Every structure is written in C-alpha cells, then in structure tokens.
Short mmCIF file of N, CA and C and ligand atoms in Angstrom, two decimals:
data_model
loop_
_atom_site.label_atom_id
_atom_site.label_comp_id
_atom_site.label_asym_id
_atom_site.label_seq_id
_atom_site.Cartn_x
_atom_site.Cartn_y
_atom_site.Cartn_z
N UNK A 1 21.28 -35.85 -71.22
CA UNK A 1 20.43 -37.02 -70.77
C UNK A 1 20.83 -38.17 -71.47
N UNK A 2 21.20 -39.41 -70.69
CA UNK A 2 21.36 -40.56 -71.38
C UNK A 2 20.51 -41.76 -70.86
N UNK A 3 20.19 -42.60 -71.79
CA UNK A 3 19.22 -43.69 -71.29
C UNK A 3 20.08 -44.86 -71.29
N UNK A 4 20.09 -45.77 -70.17
CA UNK A 4 20.69 -47.04 -70.09
C UNK A 4 19.56 -48.18 -69.98
N UNK A 5 19.78 -49.18 -70.56
CA UNK A 5 19.26 -50.28 -70.30
C UNK A 5 20.02 -51.08 -69.16
N UNK A 6 19.38 -51.39 -68.12
CA UNK A 6 19.99 -51.78 -66.91
C UNK A 6 19.61 -53.11 -66.45
N UNK A 7 20.26 -54.02 -65.98
CA UNK A 7 19.95 -55.38 -65.29
C UNK A 7 20.46 -55.44 -63.99
N UNK A 8 19.68 -56.23 -63.25
CA UNK A 8 20.19 -56.39 -61.86
C UNK A 8 20.40 -57.79 -61.65
N UNK A 9 21.24 -58.39 -60.52
CA UNK A 9 21.68 -59.63 -60.52
C UNK A 9 20.67 -60.80 -60.69
N UNK A 10 19.58 -60.55 -60.50
CA UNK A 10 18.41 -61.37 -60.81
C UNK A 10 17.83 -61.26 -61.95
N UNK A 11 18.38 -60.50 -62.83
CA UNK A 11 18.00 -60.41 -64.41
C UNK A 11 16.90 -59.82 -64.75
N UNK A 12 16.43 -58.85 -63.77
CA UNK A 12 15.40 -57.84 -64.07
C UNK A 12 15.93 -56.92 -64.88
N UNK A 13 15.37 -56.57 -66.12
CA UNK A 13 15.77 -55.46 -67.14
C UNK A 13 14.97 -54.24 -67.06
N UNK A 14 15.28 -53.07 -67.23
CA UNK A 14 14.58 -52.05 -67.09
C UNK A 14 15.35 -50.91 -67.79
N UNK A 15 14.61 -49.79 -68.20
CA UNK A 15 15.43 -48.53 -68.73
C UNK A 15 15.27 -47.38 -67.59
N UNK A 16 16.50 -46.65 -67.62
CA UNK A 16 16.28 -45.50 -66.63
C UNK A 16 17.09 -44.41 -67.29
N UNK A 17 16.85 -43.27 -66.78
CA UNK A 17 17.73 -41.89 -67.47
C UNK A 17 18.68 -41.36 -66.52
N UNK A 18 19.83 -41.03 -67.00
CA UNK A 18 20.81 -40.30 -66.18
C UNK A 18 21.19 -39.06 -66.80
N UNK A 19 21.61 -38.18 -65.97
CA UNK A 19 22.14 -36.78 -66.55
C UNK A 19 23.19 -36.98 -67.44
N UNK A 20 23.96 -37.94 -67.18
CA UNK A 20 25.19 -38.38 -68.08
C UNK A 20 25.67 -39.63 -67.86
N UNK A 21 26.70 -40.44 -68.52
CA UNK A 21 27.23 -41.24 -68.30
C UNK A 21 28.07 -41.17 -67.01
N UNK A 22 28.47 -40.21 -66.60
CA UNK A 22 29.52 -39.91 -65.43
C UNK A 22 28.60 -39.95 -64.34
N UNK A 23 27.45 -39.49 -64.43
CA UNK A 23 26.27 -39.50 -63.47
C UNK A 23 25.86 -40.83 -63.09
N UNK A 24 25.83 -41.78 -64.02
CA UNK A 24 25.54 -43.15 -63.69
C UNK A 24 26.60 -43.72 -62.95
N UNK A 25 27.83 -43.32 -63.56
CA UNK A 25 28.98 -44.32 -62.87
C UNK A 25 28.98 -44.06 -61.55
N UNK A 26 28.76 -42.44 -61.22
CA UNK A 26 28.85 -42.03 -59.71
C UNK A 26 27.80 -42.67 -58.90
N UNK A 27 26.77 -42.56 -59.39
CA UNK A 27 25.49 -43.16 -58.58
C UNK A 27 25.66 -44.62 -58.44
N UNK A 28 26.23 -45.42 -59.57
CA UNK A 28 26.48 -46.83 -59.35
C UNK A 28 27.67 -47.02 -58.10
N UNK A 29 28.56 -46.17 -58.19
CA UNK A 29 29.75 -46.44 -57.30
C UNK A 29 29.13 -46.28 -55.85
N UNK A 30 28.36 -45.37 -55.83
CA UNK A 30 27.60 -44.86 -54.51
C UNK A 30 26.54 -45.82 -53.99
N UNK A 31 26.32 -47.15 -54.83
CA UNK A 31 25.34 -47.83 -54.50
C UNK A 31 23.65 -47.39 -54.51
N UNK A 32 23.61 -46.22 -55.06
CA UNK A 32 22.28 -45.67 -55.06
C UNK A 32 21.49 -46.09 -56.43
N UNK A 33 22.15 -46.75 -57.16
CA UNK A 33 21.38 -47.18 -58.32
C UNK A 33 20.76 -48.55 -58.04
N UNK A 34 19.33 -48.76 -57.94
CA UNK A 34 18.94 -49.78 -57.44
C UNK A 34 17.88 -50.41 -58.43
N UNK A 35 17.48 -51.63 -58.56
CA UNK A 35 16.67 -52.14 -59.41
C UNK A 35 15.30 -51.73 -59.32
N UNK A 36 14.71 -51.46 -60.26
CA UNK A 36 13.23 -50.73 -60.27
C UNK A 36 12.30 -51.81 -59.98
N UNK A 37 12.77 -53.06 -60.07
CA UNK A 37 11.72 -54.32 -59.92
C UNK A 37 11.76 -54.76 -58.17
N UNK A 38 13.13 -54.92 -57.95
CA UNK A 38 13.39 -55.80 -56.71
C UNK A 38 14.00 -55.10 -55.81
N UNK A 39 14.76 -53.84 -56.20
CA UNK A 39 15.53 -52.99 -55.27
C UNK A 39 16.88 -53.41 -54.93
N UNK A 40 17.41 -54.38 -55.86
CA UNK A 40 18.75 -55.20 -55.81
C UNK A 40 19.70 -53.94 -56.16
N UNK A 41 20.79 -53.71 -55.44
CA UNK A 41 21.81 -52.77 -55.72
C UNK A 41 22.93 -53.28 -56.69
N UNK A 42 22.66 -54.55 -57.10
CA UNK A 42 23.95 -54.88 -57.91
C UNK A 42 23.42 -54.84 -59.46
N UNK A 43 23.54 -53.57 -59.84
CA UNK A 43 23.06 -53.26 -61.13
C UNK A 43 24.23 -53.11 -62.30
N UNK A 44 23.98 -53.75 -63.38
CA UNK A 44 24.99 -53.55 -64.67
C UNK A 44 24.17 -52.90 -65.68
N UNK A 45 25.07 -52.29 -66.31
CA UNK A 45 24.29 -51.96 -67.44
C UNK A 45 24.07 -53.00 -68.54
N UNK A 46 23.26 -53.08 -69.27
CA UNK A 46 22.84 -54.08 -70.25
C UNK A 46 23.96 -53.88 -71.42
N UNK A 47 24.49 -55.22 -72.07
CA UNK A 47 25.55 -54.96 -72.85
C UNK A 47 24.95 -54.56 -74.16
N UNK A 48 24.55 -53.33 -74.58
CA UNK A 48 24.05 -52.55 -75.52
C UNK A 48 24.44 -51.05 -75.55
N UNK A 49 24.51 -50.46 -76.69
CA UNK A 49 24.88 -49.11 -76.75
C UNK A 49 23.69 -48.26 -76.18
N UNK A 50 24.09 -47.35 -75.37
CA UNK A 50 23.13 -46.53 -74.79
C UNK A 50 22.38 -45.69 -75.77
N UNK A 51 21.10 -45.41 -75.64
CA UNK A 51 20.72 -44.30 -76.68
C UNK A 51 20.68 -42.97 -75.94
N UNK A 52 21.26 -42.12 -76.58
CA UNK A 52 21.18 -40.65 -76.11
C UNK A 52 19.91 -40.09 -76.56
N UNK A 53 19.34 -39.20 -75.48
CA UNK A 53 18.21 -38.41 -75.93
C UNK A 53 18.26 -37.86 -77.37
N UNK A 54 17.11 -38.20 -78.11
CA UNK A 54 17.28 -38.15 -79.87
C UNK A 54 17.77 -36.69 -79.97
N UNK A 55 16.74 -35.83 -79.73
CA UNK A 55 16.93 -34.24 -79.91
C UNK A 55 16.68 -33.61 -78.57
N UNK A 56 17.13 -32.42 -78.26
CA UNK A 56 16.78 -31.58 -77.26
C UNK A 56 15.37 -31.12 -77.24
N UNK A 57 14.71 -31.13 -78.31
CA UNK A 57 13.35 -30.69 -78.21
C UNK A 57 12.23 -31.52 -78.09
N UNK A 58 12.80 -32.95 -78.08
CA UNK A 58 11.82 -34.15 -77.85
C UNK A 58 11.19 -33.99 -76.58
N UNK A 59 9.78 -34.20 -76.57
CA UNK A 59 9.16 -34.09 -74.86
C UNK A 59 8.69 -35.53 -74.43
N UNK A 60 9.08 -35.55 -73.05
CA UNK A 60 8.55 -36.63 -72.40
C UNK A 60 7.47 -36.34 -71.64
N UNK A 61 6.55 -37.17 -71.04
CA UNK A 61 5.68 -36.76 -70.04
C UNK A 61 6.23 -36.80 -68.83
N UNK A 62 6.02 -36.09 -68.00
CA UNK A 62 6.54 -36.06 -66.57
C UNK A 62 5.37 -35.62 -65.59
N UNK A 63 5.55 -35.81 -64.32
CA UNK A 63 4.62 -35.58 -63.41
C UNK A 63 5.25 -35.53 -61.94
N UNK A 64 5.04 -34.51 -61.30
CA UNK A 64 5.50 -34.37 -59.71
C UNK A 64 4.64 -33.49 -59.00
N UNK A 65 4.07 -34.07 -58.03
CA UNK A 65 2.97 -33.65 -57.24
C UNK A 65 3.76 -32.27 -56.46
N UNK A 66 3.10 -31.09 -56.40
CA UNK A 66 3.54 -30.04 -55.64
C UNK A 66 3.45 -30.15 -54.20
N UNK A 67 4.43 -29.80 -53.31
CA UNK A 67 4.24 -30.01 -51.98
C UNK A 67 3.04 -29.19 -51.46
N UNK A 68 2.50 -28.21 -52.17
CA UNK A 68 1.49 -27.43 -51.50
C UNK A 68 0.25 -28.13 -52.05
N UNK A 69 0.28 -29.15 -52.66
CA UNK A 69 -1.10 -29.83 -53.43
C UNK A 69 -1.95 -30.20 -52.21
N UNK A 70 -1.46 -30.66 -51.05
CA UNK A 70 -2.51 -30.89 -50.01
C UNK A 70 -3.24 -29.57 -49.65
N UNK A 71 -2.72 -28.53 -49.41
CA UNK A 71 -3.11 -27.06 -49.22
C UNK A 71 -4.19 -26.62 -50.33
N UNK A 72 -3.70 -27.02 -51.55
CA UNK A 72 -4.61 -26.49 -52.63
C UNK A 72 -5.91 -27.17 -52.46
N UNK A 73 -5.68 -28.71 -52.27
CA UNK A 73 -7.00 -29.40 -52.23
C UNK A 73 -7.88 -29.07 -51.16
N UNK A 74 -7.42 -28.74 -49.90
CA UNK A 74 -8.23 -28.00 -48.87
C UNK A 74 -8.79 -26.55 -49.41
N UNK A 75 -8.26 -25.83 -50.31
CA UNK A 75 -8.76 -24.75 -50.51
C UNK A 75 -10.00 -25.09 -51.72
N UNK A 76 -9.81 -25.95 -52.55
CA UNK A 76 -10.94 -26.59 -53.52
C UNK A 76 -12.05 -26.92 -52.69
N UNK A 77 -11.61 -27.87 -51.66
CA UNK A 77 -12.81 -28.50 -51.10
C UNK A 77 -13.54 -27.40 -50.43
N UNK A 78 -12.80 -26.14 -49.84
CA UNK A 78 -13.52 -25.24 -49.02
C UNK A 78 -14.49 -24.26 -50.00
N UNK A 79 -13.91 -24.07 -51.21
CA UNK A 79 -14.50 -23.55 -52.43
C UNK A 79 -15.97 -24.29 -52.56
N UNK A 80 -15.74 -25.46 -52.84
CA UNK A 80 -16.86 -26.40 -53.34
C UNK A 80 -18.07 -26.27 -52.20
N UNK A 81 -17.42 -26.35 -50.89
CA UNK A 81 -18.46 -26.42 -49.79
C UNK A 81 -19.25 -25.16 -49.64
N UNK A 82 -18.46 -23.97 -50.01
CA UNK A 82 -19.08 -22.56 -49.96
C UNK A 82 -20.07 -22.67 -50.98
N UNK A 83 -19.83 -23.07 -52.12
CA UNK A 83 -20.88 -22.95 -53.30
C UNK A 83 -22.00 -23.86 -52.96
N UNK A 84 -21.77 -25.02 -52.59
CA UNK A 84 -22.83 -25.92 -52.47
C UNK A 84 -23.70 -25.57 -51.13
N UNK A 85 -23.30 -24.63 -50.31
CA UNK A 85 -24.08 -24.63 -49.13
C UNK A 85 -24.82 -23.14 -49.21
N UNK A 86 -24.20 -22.19 -50.38
CA UNK A 86 -24.89 -20.78 -50.32
C UNK A 86 -25.62 -20.74 -51.76
N UNK A 87 -25.28 -21.73 -52.73
CA UNK A 87 -25.93 -21.47 -54.15
C UNK A 87 -27.15 -22.55 -54.08
N UNK A 88 -28.09 -22.27 -54.98
CA UNK A 88 -29.10 -23.09 -55.37
C UNK A 88 -28.78 -24.34 -56.33
N UNK A 89 -29.28 -25.22 -55.80
CA UNK A 89 -28.73 -26.63 -56.85
C UNK A 89 -29.97 -26.57 -57.92
N UNK A 90 -29.52 -26.73 -59.17
CA UNK A 90 -30.53 -26.70 -60.14
C UNK A 90 -30.32 -27.84 -61.10
N UNK A 91 -29.68 -28.91 -60.77
CA UNK A 91 -29.48 -30.06 -61.32
C UNK A 91 -29.03 -29.81 -62.84
N UNK A 92 -29.77 -30.71 -63.83
CA UNK A 92 -29.44 -30.57 -65.19
C UNK A 92 -29.92 -29.17 -65.83
N UNK A 93 -30.63 -28.25 -65.11
CA UNK A 93 -31.29 -27.10 -65.57
C UNK A 93 -30.13 -26.08 -65.51
N UNK A 94 -28.87 -26.39 -65.27
CA UNK A 94 -27.94 -25.41 -65.02
C UNK A 94 -27.76 -24.36 -66.21
N UNK A 95 -27.81 -25.01 -67.43
CA UNK A 95 -27.56 -24.06 -68.59
C UNK A 95 -28.67 -23.06 -68.59
N UNK A 96 -29.80 -23.67 -68.49
CA UNK A 96 -31.05 -23.01 -68.76
C UNK A 96 -31.17 -21.72 -67.76
N UNK A 97 -31.04 -22.02 -66.35
CA UNK A 97 -30.95 -21.12 -65.39
C UNK A 97 -29.94 -20.04 -65.53
N UNK A 98 -28.83 -20.55 -65.75
CA UNK A 98 -27.41 -19.66 -66.09
C UNK A 98 -27.78 -18.70 -66.92
N UNK A 99 -28.61 -18.85 -67.99
CA UNK A 99 -28.81 -18.12 -69.22
C UNK A 99 -29.77 -17.09 -68.78
N UNK A 100 -30.86 -17.61 -68.19
CA UNK A 100 -31.96 -16.90 -67.58
C UNK A 100 -31.32 -15.54 -66.61
N UNK A 101 -30.48 -16.13 -65.70
CA UNK A 101 -29.88 -14.94 -64.76
C UNK A 101 -29.02 -14.12 -65.66
N UNK A 102 -28.12 -14.61 -66.74
CA UNK A 102 -27.25 -13.83 -67.38
C UNK A 102 -28.39 -12.41 -68.09
N UNK A 103 -29.29 -13.21 -68.71
CA UNK A 103 -30.29 -12.17 -69.47
C UNK A 103 -31.34 -11.47 -68.56
N UNK A 104 -31.11 -11.68 -67.46
CA UNK A 104 -32.03 -10.91 -66.29
C UNK A 104 -33.53 -11.46 -66.54
N UNK A 105 -33.62 -12.52 -66.72
CA UNK A 105 -35.06 -13.14 -66.97
C UNK A 105 -35.29 -14.01 -65.53
N UNK A 106 -34.28 -14.00 -64.70
CA UNK A 106 -34.38 -14.65 -63.52
C UNK A 106 -33.57 -14.04 -62.38
N UNK A 107 -34.01 -14.11 -61.27
CA UNK A 107 -33.44 -13.50 -60.09
C UNK A 107 -31.81 -13.70 -60.11
N UNK A 108 -31.16 -12.83 -59.90
CA UNK A 108 -29.62 -13.10 -59.85
C UNK A 108 -29.31 -13.78 -58.62
N UNK A 109 -28.70 -14.82 -58.66
CA UNK A 109 -28.44 -15.75 -57.37
C UNK A 109 -27.30 -16.68 -57.92
N UNK A 110 -26.63 -17.20 -56.81
CA UNK A 110 -25.60 -18.30 -57.05
C UNK A 110 -26.43 -19.75 -57.45
N UNK A 111 -25.84 -20.18 -58.56
CA UNK A 111 -26.48 -21.34 -58.62
C UNK A 111 -25.35 -22.53 -59.08
N UNK A 112 -25.83 -23.97 -58.89
CA UNK A 112 -24.89 -24.99 -59.35
C UNK A 112 -25.58 -26.13 -59.80
N UNK A 113 -24.97 -26.86 -60.49
CA UNK A 113 -25.72 -27.94 -61.39
C UNK A 113 -24.67 -28.61 -62.26
N UNK A 114 -25.47 -29.26 -63.12
CA UNK A 114 -24.83 -30.17 -64.22
C UNK A 114 -25.12 -29.54 -65.71
N UNK A 115 -24.01 -29.53 -66.74
CA UNK A 115 -24.52 -29.17 -67.98
C UNK A 115 -23.72 -30.22 -69.07
N UNK A 116 -24.19 -30.52 -70.17
CA UNK A 116 -23.52 -31.21 -71.01
C UNK A 116 -22.56 -30.36 -71.72
N UNK A 117 -21.40 -31.11 -72.40
CA UNK A 117 -20.50 -30.14 -73.23
C UNK A 117 -20.93 -29.26 -74.11
N UNK A 118 -22.17 -29.76 -74.73
CA UNK A 118 -22.78 -28.87 -75.82
C UNK A 118 -23.52 -27.44 -74.91
N UNK A 119 -24.06 -27.66 -73.85
CA UNK A 119 -24.46 -26.74 -73.12
C UNK A 119 -23.56 -25.88 -72.68
N UNK A 120 -22.34 -26.35 -72.33
CA UNK A 120 -21.33 -25.35 -71.86
C UNK A 120 -20.84 -24.66 -72.98
N UNK A 121 -20.79 -25.25 -74.17
CA UNK A 121 -20.36 -24.33 -75.27
C UNK A 121 -21.22 -23.33 -75.51
N UNK A 122 -22.51 -23.55 -75.65
CA UNK A 122 -23.72 -22.67 -75.87
C UNK A 122 -23.54 -21.48 -74.85
N UNK A 123 -23.19 -21.69 -73.61
CA UNK A 123 -23.20 -20.63 -72.34
C UNK A 123 -22.01 -19.84 -72.76
N UNK A 124 -20.84 -20.36 -73.26
CA UNK A 124 -19.76 -19.67 -73.44
C UNK A 124 -20.01 -18.87 -74.74
N UNK A 125 -20.65 -19.26 -75.86
CA UNK A 125 -21.06 -18.50 -76.91
C UNK A 125 -22.08 -17.40 -76.35
N UNK A 126 -22.65 -17.34 -75.38
CA UNK A 126 -23.65 -16.21 -74.95
C UNK A 126 -23.00 -15.54 -74.20
N UNK A 127 -21.77 -15.67 -73.56
CA UNK A 127 -21.01 -14.87 -72.87
C UNK A 127 -21.39 -15.07 -71.38
N UNK A 128 -21.88 -16.01 -70.87
CA UNK A 128 -22.51 -16.31 -69.67
C UNK A 128 -21.27 -16.70 -68.95
N UNK A 129 -21.09 -16.14 -67.94
CA UNK A 129 -19.85 -16.47 -66.98
C UNK A 129 -20.29 -17.56 -65.91
N UNK A 130 -19.29 -18.45 -65.97
CA UNK A 130 -19.66 -19.62 -64.87
C UNK A 130 -18.14 -20.34 -64.74
N UNK A 131 -17.94 -20.99 -63.80
CA UNK A 131 -16.86 -21.89 -63.51
C UNK A 131 -17.03 -23.33 -63.20
N UNK A 132 -16.07 -23.96 -63.55
CA UNK A 132 -16.36 -25.55 -63.35
C UNK A 132 -16.33 -25.76 -61.73
N UNK A 133 -17.08 -26.55 -61.28
CA UNK A 133 -17.15 -26.82 -59.83
C UNK A 133 -16.32 -27.99 -59.61
N UNK A 134 -14.93 -27.89 -59.02
CA UNK A 134 -14.40 -29.01 -58.81
C UNK A 134 -14.80 -30.11 -58.05
N UNK A 135 -14.77 -31.33 -58.35
CA UNK A 135 -15.29 -32.21 -57.82
C UNK A 135 -14.17 -33.21 -56.99
N UNK A 136 -14.01 -32.88 -55.70
CA UNK A 136 -12.95 -33.50 -54.91
C UNK A 136 -13.71 -34.33 -53.85
N UNK A 137 -13.21 -35.44 -53.77
CA UNK A 137 -14.12 -36.49 -52.73
C UNK A 137 -13.34 -35.94 -51.43
N UNK A 138 -14.34 -36.08 -50.45
CA UNK A 138 -13.87 -35.84 -49.06
C UNK A 138 -12.99 -37.18 -48.55
N UNK A 139 -11.85 -36.83 -48.58
CA UNK A 139 -11.08 -38.15 -48.33
C UNK A 139 -10.29 -38.14 -46.91
N UNK A 140 -11.01 -37.22 -46.20
CA UNK A 140 -10.22 -37.39 -44.59
C UNK A 140 -11.29 -37.30 -43.69
ZN1 LIG B 201 15.86 -56.83 -59.82
#
C-alpha cells in the first residue's frame, strides 16, 4: 500500500491510499481519482515523497457494512419483539429477578429489564444465563 498526499485544481489537499504507485497512475489515467472535497477530477500528487505503509503489521481502523446488514437488523428487531411480547418486564429489578429464577426462588419465566454494569458482573459470577437485549430503533 502507498499513501499519497493529493490536491485538486481548486487546491484541496487530502491523503489517499492506493495499492501501489502503478495503481494510482492507472486510476488517474482513467480519471477515476477525484477530489475527496469537491469531486474534481484534475488530481495531482502533492510535491512530497509518498509515505509507504510503515510496517505490514500496522493496523488501521476500517469499516464496511455487510450487504446482509438490513436482514440482520430485521432478525434482531424480530427477536426483540418476541422477547418484549412474551417475557415479563421487570425494569431495574432484572438482576434480582434473574438471580431468583436461577436459584429457583421464583417461577421460571422469561424476563427482561435493565441492570447496571456491576449487576451484570455479579450475574456472570453467579453463572446466571442472560443475553443483552439489542436496542434497535424502529426506523421504518
Ligand atoms: Zn477539490
């Protein structure tokens, strides 16, 4: 990988990564290197030495949404709806109730509610089984 400082004809400067120097030349020749700020296609390498990725082991943060993300969100939403329609809502008594059920001091049933981080840690210590309830907004 190679990093170039680029600038467009309007003077915007930004850094971009390319697979190789040849890949940059090829993309530039095909006019698909465009300014990150204004979309201008007249891109020049800034007059400075490119910095090549320092070591192969160095990590950069990347993210790319999976094409199935929408499907996954639907599944999570369906799971949440199932839980919230079939289980008892116990509010901030979740840790207390979950522990009672675990130790058979209360009727076995599905519950959901809220707990603090400390309470969650305590439940894990006691071997109580539970899952985080995903919080997904109904955005459609
Ligand atoms: Zn520009």
